[in-house]
Tab-separated table of C-alpha atoms in Angstrom:
chain	number	residue	atom	x	y	z
K	1	MET	CA	-28.390	50.771	7.806
K	2	LEU	CA	-26.803	47.880	5.921
K	3	PRO	CA	-24.537	45.527	7.919
K	4	PRO	CA	-20.809	45.827	7.160
K	5	VAL	CA	-19.517	43.542	4.415
K	6	ASP	CA	-17.105	40.875	5.691
K	7	PHE	CA	-14.751	40.614	2.706
K	8	LYS	CA	-12.563	38.025	4.486
K	9	ASP	CA	-15.571	35.719	4.967
K	10	ILE	CA	-16.576	36.122	1.297
K	11	GLN	CA	-13.000	35.407	0.203
K	12	GLU	CA	-12.862	32.227	2.314
K	13	LYS	CA	-16.217	30.982	0.928
K	14	LEU	CA	-15.135	31.619	-2.660
K	15	SER	CA	-11.802	29.917	-2.000
K	16	THR	CA	-13.572	26.868	-0.545
K	17	HIS	CA	-16.022	26.757	-3.472
K	18	PHE	CA	-13.369	26.949	-6.201
K	19	ARG	CA	-10.723	24.821	-4.452
K	20	PRO	CA	-11.808	21.505	-6.079
K	21	TRP	CA	-11.812	23.152	-9.523
K	22	ASN	CA	-8.347	24.546	-8.935
K	23	ARG	CA	-7.042	21.137	-7.789
K	24	SER	CA	-8.527	19.447	-10.873
K	25	PHE	CA	-6.894	22.016	-13.141
K	26	GLN	CA	-3.534	21.609	-11.365
K	27	PHE	CA	-3.703	17.811	-11.661
K	28	TRP	CA	-4.588	17.690	-15.357
K	29	VAL	CA	-1.984	20.264	-16.400
K	30	ARG	CA	0.750	18.339	-14.587
K	31	ALA	CA	-0.412	14.810	-15.470
K	32	VAL	CA	-0.669	15.638	-19.180
K	33	ASP	CA	2.770	17.261	-19.073
K	34	ILE	CA	4.361	14.125	-17.524
K	35	TYR	CA	2.516	11.735	-19.872
K	36	THR	CA	3.236	13.636	-23.105
K	37	GLY	CA	6.848	14.037	-21.993
K	38	TYR	CA	7.215	10.238	-22.012
K	39	LYS	CA	5.324	9.788	-25.292
K	40	VAL	CA	7.522	12.341	-27.089
K	41	PHE	CA	10.608	10.754	-25.544
K	42	GLN	CA	9.599	7.262	-26.761
K	43	VAL	CA	9.631	8.591	-30.333
K	44	ARG	CA	12.974	10.334	-29.808
K	45	VAL	CA	14.717	7.335	-28.247
K	46	SER	CA	13.508	5.006	-31.026
K	47	PHE	CA	15.926	6.737	-33.431
K	48	VAL	CA	18.925	5.910	-31.203
K	49	LYS	CA	20.410	2.474	-31.956
K	50	ASP	CA	23.149	2.332	-29.295
K	51	VAL	CA	21.749	0.452	-26.259
K	52	GLN	CA	23.976	2.242	-23.727
K	53	LYS	CA	22.952	5.634	-25.073
K	54	GLN	CA	19.305	4.570	-24.874
K	55	GLU	CA	19.711	3.565	-21.216
K	56	ALA	CA	21.404	6.875	-20.368
K	57	MET	CA	18.603	8.778	-22.129
K	58	TRP	CA	15.935	6.811	-20.239
K	59	GLU	CA	17.670	7.556	-16.943
K	60	ARG	CA	17.652	11.306	-17.650
K	61	GLN	CA	13.989	11.163	-18.713
K	62	HIS	CA	13.049	9.345	-15.496
K	63	GLU	CA	14.891	11.988	-13.440
K	64	VAL	CA	12.975	14.801	-15.169
K	65	ALA	CA	9.651	12.998	-14.684
K	66	ALA	CA	10.481	12.139	-11.046
K	67	GLU	CA	10.933	15.818	-10.235
K	68	LYS	CA	7.580	16.660	-11.832
K	69	ILE	CA	5.747	13.814	-10.067
K	70	TYR	CA	7.317	14.783	-6.730
K	71	SER	CA	6.307	18.406	-7.244
K	72	MET	CA	2.696	17.455	-8.086
K	73	CYS	CA	2.296	15.064	-5.131
K	74	SER	CA	4.022	17.406	-2.682
K	75	ASP	CA	2.089	20.528	-3.757
K	76	LEU	CA	-1.349	18.906	-3.950
K	77	GLY	CA	-0.954	16.486	-1.019
K	78	GLY	CA	-4.113	14.542	-0.103
K	79	PHE	CA	-4.685	11.502	-2.292
K	80	PHE	CA	-1.526	12.176	-4.300
K	81	LEU	CA	0.595	11.284	-1.283
K	82	LYS	CA	-0.987	7.832	-1.462
K	83	ILE	CA	-0.238	7.693	-5.187
K	84	ALA	CA	3.413	8.466	-4.351
K	85	GLN	CA	3.444	5.600	-1.815
K	86	ILE	CA	2.082	3.155	-4.407
K	87	ILE	CA	4.317	4.006	-7.361
K	88	GLY	CA	7.465	4.954	-5.427
K	89	LYS	CA	8.605	1.364	-4.844
K	90	PRO	CA	11.949	-0.154	-5.957
K	91	ASP	CA	10.376	-3.043	-7.909
K	92	LEU	CA	7.682	-1.003	-9.625
K	93	ALA	CA	9.162	2.363	-10.541
K	94	PRO	CA	12.421	3.585	-12.087
K	95	ALA	CA	15.202	4.215	-9.544
K	96	ALA	CA	14.961	7.995	-10.074
K	97	TRP	CA	11.257	7.931	-9.106
K	98	VAL	CA	11.894	5.826	-5.999
K	99	LYS	CA	14.753	8.024	-4.799
K	100	ARG	CA	12.567	11.134	-5.091
K	101	LEU	CA	9.175	9.805	-3.967
K	102	VAL	CA	10.271	7.736	-0.960
K	103	THR	CA	10.824	10.991	0.956
K	104	LEU	CA	7.084	11.792	0.737
K	105	CYS	CA	6.030	9.167	3.322
K	106	ASP	CA	4.233	10.995	6.154
K	107	ARG	CA	5.262	14.396	4.781
K	108	ALA	CA	1.815	15.953	4.424
K	109	PRO	CA	1.546	19.582	5.618
K	110	ALA	CA	0.585	19.659	9.306
K	111	THR	CA	-2.693	21.256	10.381
K	112	PRO	CA	-2.070	24.136	12.874
K	113	PHE	CA	-2.400	23.063	16.509
K	114	GLY	CA	-5.283	25.480	17.140
K	115	ASP	CA	-7.422	23.685	14.521
K	116	ILE	CA	-6.394	20.297	15.923
K	117	GLN	CA	-7.389	21.384	19.438
K	118	LEU	CA	-10.823	22.557	18.208
K	119	MET	CA	-11.419	19.255	16.383
K	120	LEU	CA	-10.253	17.165	19.340
K	121	GLU	CA	-12.338	18.976	21.954
K	122	LYS	CA	-15.428	19.050	19.721
K	123	GLU	CA	-15.216	15.311	18.976
K	124	LEU	CA	-14.482	14.102	22.524
K	125	GLY	CA	-16.506	16.740	24.400
K	126	LYS	CA	-13.786	17.774	26.885
K	127	SER	CA	-10.890	20.228	26.947
K	128	ILE	CA	-7.354	19.001	26.290
K	129	GLY	CA	-6.417	19.934	29.870
K	130	GLU	CA	-9.198	17.735	31.267
K	131	MET	CA	-8.162	14.722	29.209
K	132	PHE	CA	-4.368	14.900	29.039
K	133	GLU	CA	-1.593	15.454	31.557
K	134	ARG	CA	0.578	16.612	28.649
K	135	PHE	CA	0.037	16.951	24.921
K	136	GLU	CA	2.851	17.583	22.412
K	137	MET	CA	1.833	20.400	20.064
K	138	ASP	CA	4.180	19.294	17.262
K	139	PRO	CA	2.865	16.142	15.530
K	140	LEU	CA	4.877	12.922	15.351
K	141	GLY	CA	3.865	12.764	11.710
K	142	SER	CA	1.311	14.163	9.297
K	143	ALA	CA	-0.116	11.943	6.561
K	144	SER	CA	-2.708	12.472	3.842
K	145	ILE	CA	-5.825	12.117	6.051
K	146	ALA	CA	-4.697	12.808	9.618
K	147	GLN	CA	-1.816	13.698	11.879
K	148	VAL	CA	-0.649	12.027	15.087
K	149	HIS	CA	0.406	13.645	18.364
K	150	ARG	CA	2.097	12.077	21.383
K	151	ALA	CA	0.371	12.651	24.698
K	152	ARG	CA	-0.172	11.253	28.187
K	153	LEU	CA	-3.584	10.703	29.736
K	154	ARG	CA	-4.357	12.083	33.185
K	155	GLY	CA	-3.612	9.515	35.878
K	156	ASP	CA	-1.646	7.226	33.555
K	157	LYS	CA	2.066	6.391	33.292
K	158	ASN	CA	2.118	5.348	29.638
K	159	ASP	CA	2.029	7.570	26.564
K	160	VAL	CA	-0.673	7.435	23.926
K	161	ALA	CA	-0.838	8.362	20.238
K	162	VAL	CA	-3.668	10.761	19.325
K	163	LYS	CA	-4.777	10.621	15.688
K	164	VAL	CA	-6.783	13.651	14.514
K	165	GLN	CA	-8.283	14.130	11.036
K	166	HIS	CA	-7.371	17.168	8.920
K	167	PRO	CA	-10.483	19.408	8.627
K	168	GLY	CA	-12.186	19.303	5.187
K	169	ILE	CA	-9.862	16.616	3.798
K	170	GLN	CA	-12.597	14.191	2.686
K	171	ASP	CA	-14.073	16.413	-0.049
K	172	LEU	CA	-10.635	17.210	-1.454
K	173	MET	CA	-9.545	13.565	-1.633
K	174	MET	CA	-12.740	12.508	-3.368
K	175	THR	CA	-12.089	15.182	-6.013
K	176	ASP	CA	-8.546	13.877	-6.446
K	177	ILE	CA	-9.535	10.249	-6.897
K	178	ARG	CA	-12.172	11.034	-9.528
K	179	ASN	CA	-9.540	12.885	-11.563
K	180	VAL	CA	-7.193	9.888	-11.248
K	181	GLN	CA	-10.013	7.556	-12.360
K	182	ALA	CA	-10.502	9.548	-15.566
K	183	PHE	CA	-6.739	9.484	-16.226
K	184	ALA	CA	-6.617	5.716	-15.539
K	185	LEU	CA	-9.381	5.100	-18.085
K	186	TYR	CA	-7.356	6.906	-20.742
K	187	ILE	CA	-4.079	5.123	-19.884
K	188	GLN	CA	-5.636	1.647	-19.999
K	189	LYS	CA	-7.081	2.359	-23.440
K	190	THR	CA	-3.811	3.650	-24.873
K	191	ASP	CA	-0.755	2.132	-23.137
K	192	VAL	CA	-1.239	-0.318	-20.257
K	193	LYS	CA	-3.527	-3.228	-21.133
K	194	PHE	CA	-4.751	-3.626	-17.581
K	195	ASP	CA	-8.061	-2.851	-15.864
K	196	LEU	CA	-6.761	0.233	-14.026
K	197	TYR	CA	-10.225	1.752	-13.634
K	198	SER	CA	-11.422	-1.109	-11.392
K	199	ILE	CA	-8.350	-0.591	-9.244
K	200	THR	CA	-9.150	3.107	-8.803
K	201	LYS	CA	-12.790	2.254	-7.948
K	202	GLU	CA	-11.604	-0.078	-5.194
K	203	MET	CA	-9.259	2.647	-3.957
K	204	GLU	CA	-12.220	5.032	-3.816
K	205	THR	CA	-14.152	2.525	-1.693
K	206	GLN	CA	-11.240	1.816	0.631
K	207	ILE	CA	-10.216	5.441	1.097
K	208	GLY	CA	-13.845	6.359	1.823
K	209	TYR	CA	-13.630	4.049	4.848
K	210	GLU	CA	-10.482	5.779	6.131
K	211	PHE	CA	-12.431	8.855	7.202
K	212	ASP	CA	-14.316	6.853	9.866
K	213	PHE	CA	-12.004	6.337	12.859
K	214	ILE	CA	-14.646	4.307	14.727
K	215	ARG	CA	-14.420	1.757	11.934
K	216	GLU	CA	-10.618	1.879	12.130
K	217	ALA	CA	-10.668	1.273	15.908
K	218	ASN	CA	-12.954	-1.754	15.438
K	219	ALA	CA	-10.671	-3.126	12.697
K	220	MET	CA	-7.573	-2.655	14.865
K	221	GLU	CA	-9.176	-4.544	17.751
K	222	LYS	CA	-10.372	-7.358	15.475
K	223	ILE	CA	-6.936	-7.894	13.878
K	224	ARG	CA	-5.176	-7.582	17.245
K	225	HIS	CA	-7.449	-10.256	18.736
K	226	PHE	CA	-6.956	-12.575	15.719
K	227	LEU	CA	-3.139	-12.367	15.705
K	228	TYR	CA	-2.742	-12.606	19.487
K	229	GLU	CA	-5.171	-15.556	19.727
K	230	ASN	CA	-3.748	-17.540	16.767
K	231	ASN	CA	-0.083	-17.417	17.777
K	232	LYS	CA	1.960	-18.263	20.876
K	233	LYS	CA	3.691	-14.976	20.174
K	234	THR	CA	2.088	-12.517	17.766
K	235	PRO	CA	4.242	-11.975	14.633
K	236	VAL	CA	3.488	-8.223	14.700
K	237	LEU	CA	2.483	-5.824	17.477
K	238	VAL	CA	-0.873	-4.044	17.127
K	239	PRO	CA	-1.655	-0.913	19.208
K	240	ARG	CA	-4.358	-1.191	21.888
K	241	VAL	CA	-7.325	1.157	21.400
K	242	ILE	CA	-8.329	3.511	24.252
K	243	ARG	CA	-12.009	2.675	23.838
K	244	ASP	CA	-13.653	5.670	25.534
K	245	MET	CA	-11.578	8.101	23.419
K	246	VAL	CA	-12.693	7.240	19.910
K	247	SER	CA	-14.930	9.234	17.565
K	248	ARG	CA	-15.380	9.460	13.802
K	249	ARG	CA	-12.491	11.963	13.486
K	250	VAL	CA	-10.342	11.238	16.587
K	251	LEU	CA	-8.647	8.006	17.646
K	252	VAL	CA	-6.535	7.577	20.801
K	253	MET	CA	-4.408	4.440	21.030
K	254	GLU	CA	-1.368	2.899	22.707
K	255	TYR	CA	1.896	4.629	21.747
K	256	MET	CA	4.350	2.257	20.024
K	257	ASP	CA	7.993	3.123	20.639
K	258	GLY	CA	10.133	2.230	17.635
K	259	ILE	CA	11.921	3.426	14.525
K	260	PRO	CA	10.441	3.564	10.997
K	261	ILE	CA	11.587	0.622	8.880
K	262	LEU	CA	13.063	3.087	6.362
K	263	ASN	CA	15.559	4.179	9.064
K	264	LEU	CA	16.616	0.623	9.934
K	265	GLY	CA	19.924	0.772	8.037
K	266	ASP	CA	20.967	3.999	9.777
K	267	GLU	CA	19.980	2.608	13.178
K	268	ILE	CA	22.008	-0.569	12.608
K	269	ALA	CA	25.040	1.513	11.607
K	270	LYS	CA	24.627	3.726	14.729
K	271	ARG	CA	24.955	0.624	16.896
K	272	GLY	CA	28.283	-0.214	15.272
K	273	ILE	CA	26.918	-3.139	13.244
K	274	ASN	CA	27.897	-3.540	9.600
K	275	PRO	CA	24.619	-2.878	7.625
K	276	GLY	CA	25.822	-5.346	4.959
K	277	GLY	CA	27.012	-8.015	7.403
K	278	LYS	CA	25.513	-11.303	8.609
K	279	ILE	CA	24.029	-9.919	11.848
K	280	ALA	CA	22.166	-7.144	9.987
K	281	ALA	CA	21.022	-9.589	7.277
K	282	ALA	CA	19.635	-11.985	9.913
K	283	ALA	CA	17.754	-9.148	11.660
K	284	LYS	CA	16.248	-7.968	8.354
K	285	GLN	CA	15.252	-11.546	7.506
K	286	ARG	CA	13.459	-11.950	10.872
K	287	ILE	CA	11.630	-8.658	10.403
K	288	LEU	CA	10.451	-9.587	6.906
K	289	GLU	CA	9.417	-13.113	7.973
K	290	SER	CA	7.387	-11.743	10.896
K	291	LEU	CA	5.579	-9.248	8.671
K	292	THR	CA	4.940	-11.807	5.923
K	293	LEU	CA	3.679	-14.437	8.390
K	294	ALA	CA	1.183	-11.945	9.823
K	295	TYR	CA	-0.105	-11.087	6.351
K	296	GLY	CA	-0.333	-14.737	5.295
K	297	GLN	CA	-2.476	-15.492	8.336
K	298	MET	CA	-4.655	-12.402	7.917
K	299	ILE	CA	-5.308	-12.837	4.174
K	300	LEU	CA	-5.560	-16.632	3.856
K	301	LYS	CA	-6.920	-17.748	7.262
K	302	SER	CA	-9.076	-14.804	8.295
K	303	GLY	CA	-9.746	-12.930	5.049
K	304	PHE	CA	-9.781	-9.731	7.136
K	305	PHE	CA	-6.485	-7.903	6.797
K	306	HIS	CA	-4.547	-4.657	7.141
K	307	ALA	CA	-4.223	-3.468	3.539
K	308	ASP	CA	-1.674	-0.657	3.777
K	309	PRO	CA	1.832	-1.954	4.695
K	310	HIS	CA	3.733	0.981	3.195
K	311	PRO	CA	7.018	1.804	5.015
K	312	GLY	CA	5.477	4.651	7.042
K	313	ASN	CA	3.162	2.150	8.757
K	314	VAL	CA	5.870	-0.305	9.851
K	315	LEU	CA	7.895	0.334	13.023
K	316	ILE	CA	10.802	-1.714	14.340
K	317	CYS	CA	10.715	-1.980	18.136
K	318	LYS	CA	13.082	-3.532	20.704
K	319	GLY	CA	14.354	-7.002	19.853
K	320	SER	CA	13.538	-6.595	16.145
K	321	GLU	CA	9.810	-6.789	16.929
K	322	VAL	CA	7.577	-5.357	14.208
K	323	ALA	CA	4.689	-3.002	14.964
K	324	LEU	CA	2.006	-2.469	12.337
K	325	LEU	CA	0.241	0.906	12.447
K	326	ASP	CA	-2.724	2.640	10.738
K	327	TYR	CA	-5.775	0.413	10.224
K	328	GLY	CA	-7.734	2.867	8.091
K	329	GLN	CA	-7.372	0.587	5.076
K	330	VAL	CA	-8.546	-2.926	5.884
K	331	LYS	CA	-10.175	-5.475	3.622
K	332	ASP	CA	-12.658	-8.256	4.294
K	333	LEU	CA	-12.265	-10.727	1.414
K	334	PRO	CA	-15.318	-12.769	0.372
K	335	GLU	CA	-14.848	-16.506	0.973
K	336	ASN	CA	-14.611	-17.372	-2.742
K	337	LEU	CA	-11.797	-14.870	-3.309
K	338	ARG	CA	-9.932	-15.912	-0.156
K	339	LEU	CA	-9.932	-19.572	-1.198
K	340	GLY	CA	-9.338	-18.756	-4.865
K	341	TYR	CA	-6.284	-16.743	-3.857
K	342	ALA	CA	-5.086	-19.646	-1.658
K	343	LYS	CA	-5.142	-21.835	-4.795
K	344	LEU	CA	-3.192	-19.213	-6.746
K	345	VAL	CA	-0.583	-19.049	-3.945
K	346	LEU	CA	-0.083	-22.832	-4.234
K	347	ALA	CA	0.181	-22.606	-8.031
K	348	ILE	CA	2.877	-19.910	-7.756
K	349	ALA	CA	4.745	-21.761	-4.978
K	350	ASP	CA	4.669	-24.995	-7.022
K	351	ASN	CA	5.607	-23.178	-10.260
K	352	ASP	CA	2.506	-24.703	-11.894
K	353	PRO	CA	1.341	-22.736	-14.991
K	354	ILE	CA	-1.813	-24.837	-15.566
K	355	ARG	CA	-3.187	-24.253	-12.058
K	356	ALA	CA	-2.149	-20.592	-12.186
K	357	ALA	CA	-4.353	-20.130	-15.280
K	358	GLU	CA	-7.196	-22.055	-13.600
K	359	SER	CA	-6.889	-19.878	-10.477
K	360	TYR	CA	-7.053	-16.701	-12.572
K	361	ARG	CA	-10.331	-17.877	-14.102
K	362	GLU	CA	-11.726	-18.887	-10.694
K	363	LEU	CA	-10.852	-15.468	-9.278
K	364	GLY	CA	-12.619	-13.717	-12.160
K	365	ILE	CA	-9.453	-12.246	-13.694
K	366	ASP	CA	-10.284	-12.015	-17.408
K	367	THR	CA	-7.209	-12.188	-19.639
K	368	LEU	CA	-6.577	-12.120	-23.372
K	369	SER	CA	-3.423	-13.842	-24.598
K	370	GLN	CA	-1.297	-12.123	-27.219
K	371	CYS	CA	1.626	-14.576	-27.233
K	372	GLU	CA	2.546	-18.128	-28.257
K	373	ASN	CA	3.714	-19.548	-24.919
K	374	GLU	CA	0.496	-18.652	-23.124
K	375	GLN	CA	0.742	-20.938	-20.075
K	376	GLN	CA	4.295	-19.988	-19.098
K	377	GLU	CA	3.549	-16.314	-19.671
K	378	MET	CA	0.420	-16.617	-17.511
K	379	LEU	CA	2.532	-18.054	-14.665
K	380	ARG	CA	5.045	-15.235	-15.146
K	381	LEU	CA	2.209	-12.714	-14.940
K	382	ALA	CA	0.906	-14.378	-11.729
K	383	GLN	CA	4.397	-14.239	-10.183
K	384	THR	CA	4.833	-10.616	-11.224
K	385	MET	CA	1.460	-9.594	-9.792
K	386	PHE	CA	1.036	-11.792	-6.718
K	387	ASP	CA	4.447	-12.795	-5.384
K	388	THR	CA	7.177	-10.792	-3.692
K	389	LYS	CA	9.875	-12.650	-5.632
K	390	LEU	CA	10.067	-11.389	-9.197
K	391	PRO	CA	10.201	-13.971	-12.017
K	392	PRO	CA	13.641	-14.954	-13.397
K	393	GLY	CA	15.100	-12.188	-15.527
K	394	VAL	CA	12.726	-9.515	-14.165
K	395	VAL	CA	14.486	-6.871	-12.061
K	396	MET	CA	11.756	-4.220	-12.076
K	397	LEU	CA	8.201	-4.027	-13.374
K	398	GLN	CA	8.103	-2.198	-16.695
K	399	PRO	CA	4.457	-2.054	-17.841
K	400	PHE	CA	5.359	0.008	-20.932
K	401	SER	CA	8.002	-2.515	-22.104
K	402	GLU	CA	7.125	-4.791	-25.013
K	403	GLU	CA	8.584	-7.721	-23.005
K	404	SER	CA	6.231	-7.073	-20.091
K	405	SER	CA	3.753	-9.861	-19.289
K	406	ILE	CA	0.958	-7.257	-19.233
K	407	LYS	CA	1.792	-6.404	-22.854
K	408	LYS	CA	1.648	-10.078	-23.833
K	409	ILE	CA	-1.407	-10.993	-21.765
K	410	ALA	CA	-3.954	-8.203	-21.480
K	411	VAL	CA	-5.917	-8.089	-18.203
K	412	ARG	CA	-9.348	-7.005	-19.400
K	413	ALA	CA	-11.203	-7.377	-16.103
K	414	PHE	CA	-9.866	-7.509	-12.555
K	415	PRO	CA	-12.064	-7.956	-9.445
K	416	GLU	CA	-12.073	-4.688	-7.499
K	417	GLU	CA	-11.950	-6.513	-4.160
K	418	LEU	CA	-8.742	-8.327	-5.135
K	419	PHE	CA	-6.852	-5.075	-5.630
K	420	SER	CA	-6.176	-4.806	-1.889
K	421	VAL	CA	-4.349	-8.163	-2.016
K	422	LEU	CA	-2.407	-7.064	-5.101
K	423	ARG	CA	-1.428	-3.763	-3.471
K	424	THR	CA	-0.444	-5.470	-0.210
K	425	VAL	CA	1.835	-7.964	-1.992
K	426	HIS	CA	3.457	-5.158	-3.979
K	427	LEU	CA	4.072	-3.101	-0.832
K	428	LEU	CA	5.614	-6.168	0.856
K	429	ARG	CA	7.789	-6.627	-2.228
K	430	GLY	CA	8.866	-3.001	-2.005
K	431	LEU	CA	9.900	-3.556	1.620
K	432	SER	CA	11.855	-6.703	0.715
K	433	VAL	CA	13.666	-4.935	-2.131
K	434	GLY	CA	14.415	-2.009	0.189
K	435	LEU	CA	15.897	-4.434	2.750
K	436	GLY	CA	17.928	-6.156	0.022
K	437	ILE	CA	16.175	-9.532	0.423
K	438	ASN	CA	14.687	-11.392	-2.543
K	439	TYR	CA	12.174	-13.904	-1.197
K	440	SER	CA	8.852	-15.482	-2.157
K	441	CYS	CA	5.819	-14.772	0.024
K	442	ALA	CA	3.996	-17.521	-1.922
K	443	GLU	CA	6.519	-20.097	-0.676
K	444	GLN	CA	6.231	-18.833	2.895
K	445	TRP	CA	2.423	-18.855	2.659
K	446	ARG	CA	2.209	-22.351	1.139
K	447	SER	CA	1.373	-24.178	4.392
K	448	ILE	CA	-1.125	-21.464	5.401
K	449	ALA	CA	-2.852	-21.751	1.989
K	450	GLU	CA	-3.008	-25.550	2.345
K	451	GLU	CA	-4.520	-25.236	5.813
K	452	ALA	CA	-7.105	-22.711	4.571
K	453	LEU	CA	-8.173	-24.979	1.693
K	454	TYR	CA	-8.205	-28.080	3.920
K	455	SER	CA	-10.373	-26.333	6.541
K	456	ALA	CA	-12.843	-25.355	3.783
K	457	GLY	CA	-12.987	-28.919	2.432
K	458	ARG	CA	-11.180	-27.907	-0.789
K	459	LEU	CA	-8.087	-30.068	-0.084
K	460	LYS	CA	-8.225	-33.696	1.060
K	461	VAL	CA	-5.905	-35.366	3.585
K	462	LYS	CA	-4.281	-37.557	0.894
K	463	ASP	CA	-3.615	-34.466	-1.216
K	464	MET	CA	-2.031	-32.735	1.790
K	465	LYS	CA	0.233	-35.765	2.436
K	466	SER	CA	1.163	-35.947	-1.247
K	467	ARG	CA	2.079	-32.252	-1.297
K	468	VAL	CA	4.183	-32.545	1.883
K	469	ARG	CA	5.947	-35.674	0.530
K	470	ARG	CA	6.637	-33.963	-2.797
K	471	ARG	CA	8.137	-30.935	-1.037
K	472	GLY	CA	10.345	-33.255	1.022
K	473	LEU	CA	11.678	-34.876	-2.145
K	474	ILE	CA	12.358	-31.479	-3.719
K	475	ARG	CA	14.340	-30.365	-0.651
K	476	ARG	CA	16.173	-33.709	-0.512
K	477	PHE	CA	17.357	-33.806	-4.120
K	478	PHE	CA	17.789	-30.110	-4.855
């Protein structure tokens, strides 16, 4: 007698097999729709001569596109939530996009608790009851790769955060990123004269690391040790790892009690403080300075840094202390790129177009000039790409605009490993714009860059004294 046919099992296997194909189809249908919508609109708006009418038309087009992008990222989840985090920033995207996409931070669908329990007990080899005195079934947040639950270990008085990976997420995200790579190749050949493909390759490498929580735990401990050892008081708080409760798909760490930086304005208002007043402005300034100082030290002194400072990973704790979460994306810069970037920071801080161009060449950024004032435009491009303070006259990055630096100076090759620095600076800029503070990270990092170059023998004592004296004169007379 033949065994009974399990139609449910067959259905699940078929669904699993065809899921990547379905996701690819969904992505391409939606991406092509959004892209062609803009291309058709560009033709339509070119026939309108009134500038105000053009601006109103662009605003409506951005609103339509924002809804479509939100729908795609929300429905597909996975890697597209990360895409939403990257493009949904006030300095990079139209206001309509930002308003819609900012709500997608940590909004991935939660995995049912039963599946989380199975994963947790399989990875750590004990039952939840054996390990935890209490375990909250509803997650604190669910992101693209994992979700986090609050719990308390047996025999302990302090709470912990338990990070558990969504089952089967790795295969889906790899499918997503390969589709985005193909789309990036097309875009860079037709519209944006920038090496987008190299950026997506670096993203593939970095995201591949995020699935290994043992690696993340090691990175968290390394950065925590560096920041706590190199400062009298660490500029940002880093969670402590519970070492005997770490596996490839589960990570238990110290629970950080704070509010997301996106909710800072509401929290200030709740306390009866004017969000637009001097007290609030000073608190925001301290928060931004602490975060920027930590990143300057990590990138320029250590070369090993947290590479994902999107708003969902930044908490504000008591006394305006900043906690930095999620160390899945970290980067270890090679020495030549670390020091080359230190030189570029000094060129931007000093407003020096000649050294900015030299630094680009040293870093391996291959450009092709398509304008008359090449040196000034190169500096403008460096400021736009690698500083949190936008160049004069630039309110928002507009890569499709004819006045954009990327239109005037094509970036034909961009080192993959430098993308993490680029992304980090842009995320810091997004935070500064969101807090209403326009500042230059290059200026704040100037002394750190000088120290890094001096320690490597790339800057002599007399040069250091000359630079300090010159800065003193600038402050004195201006």
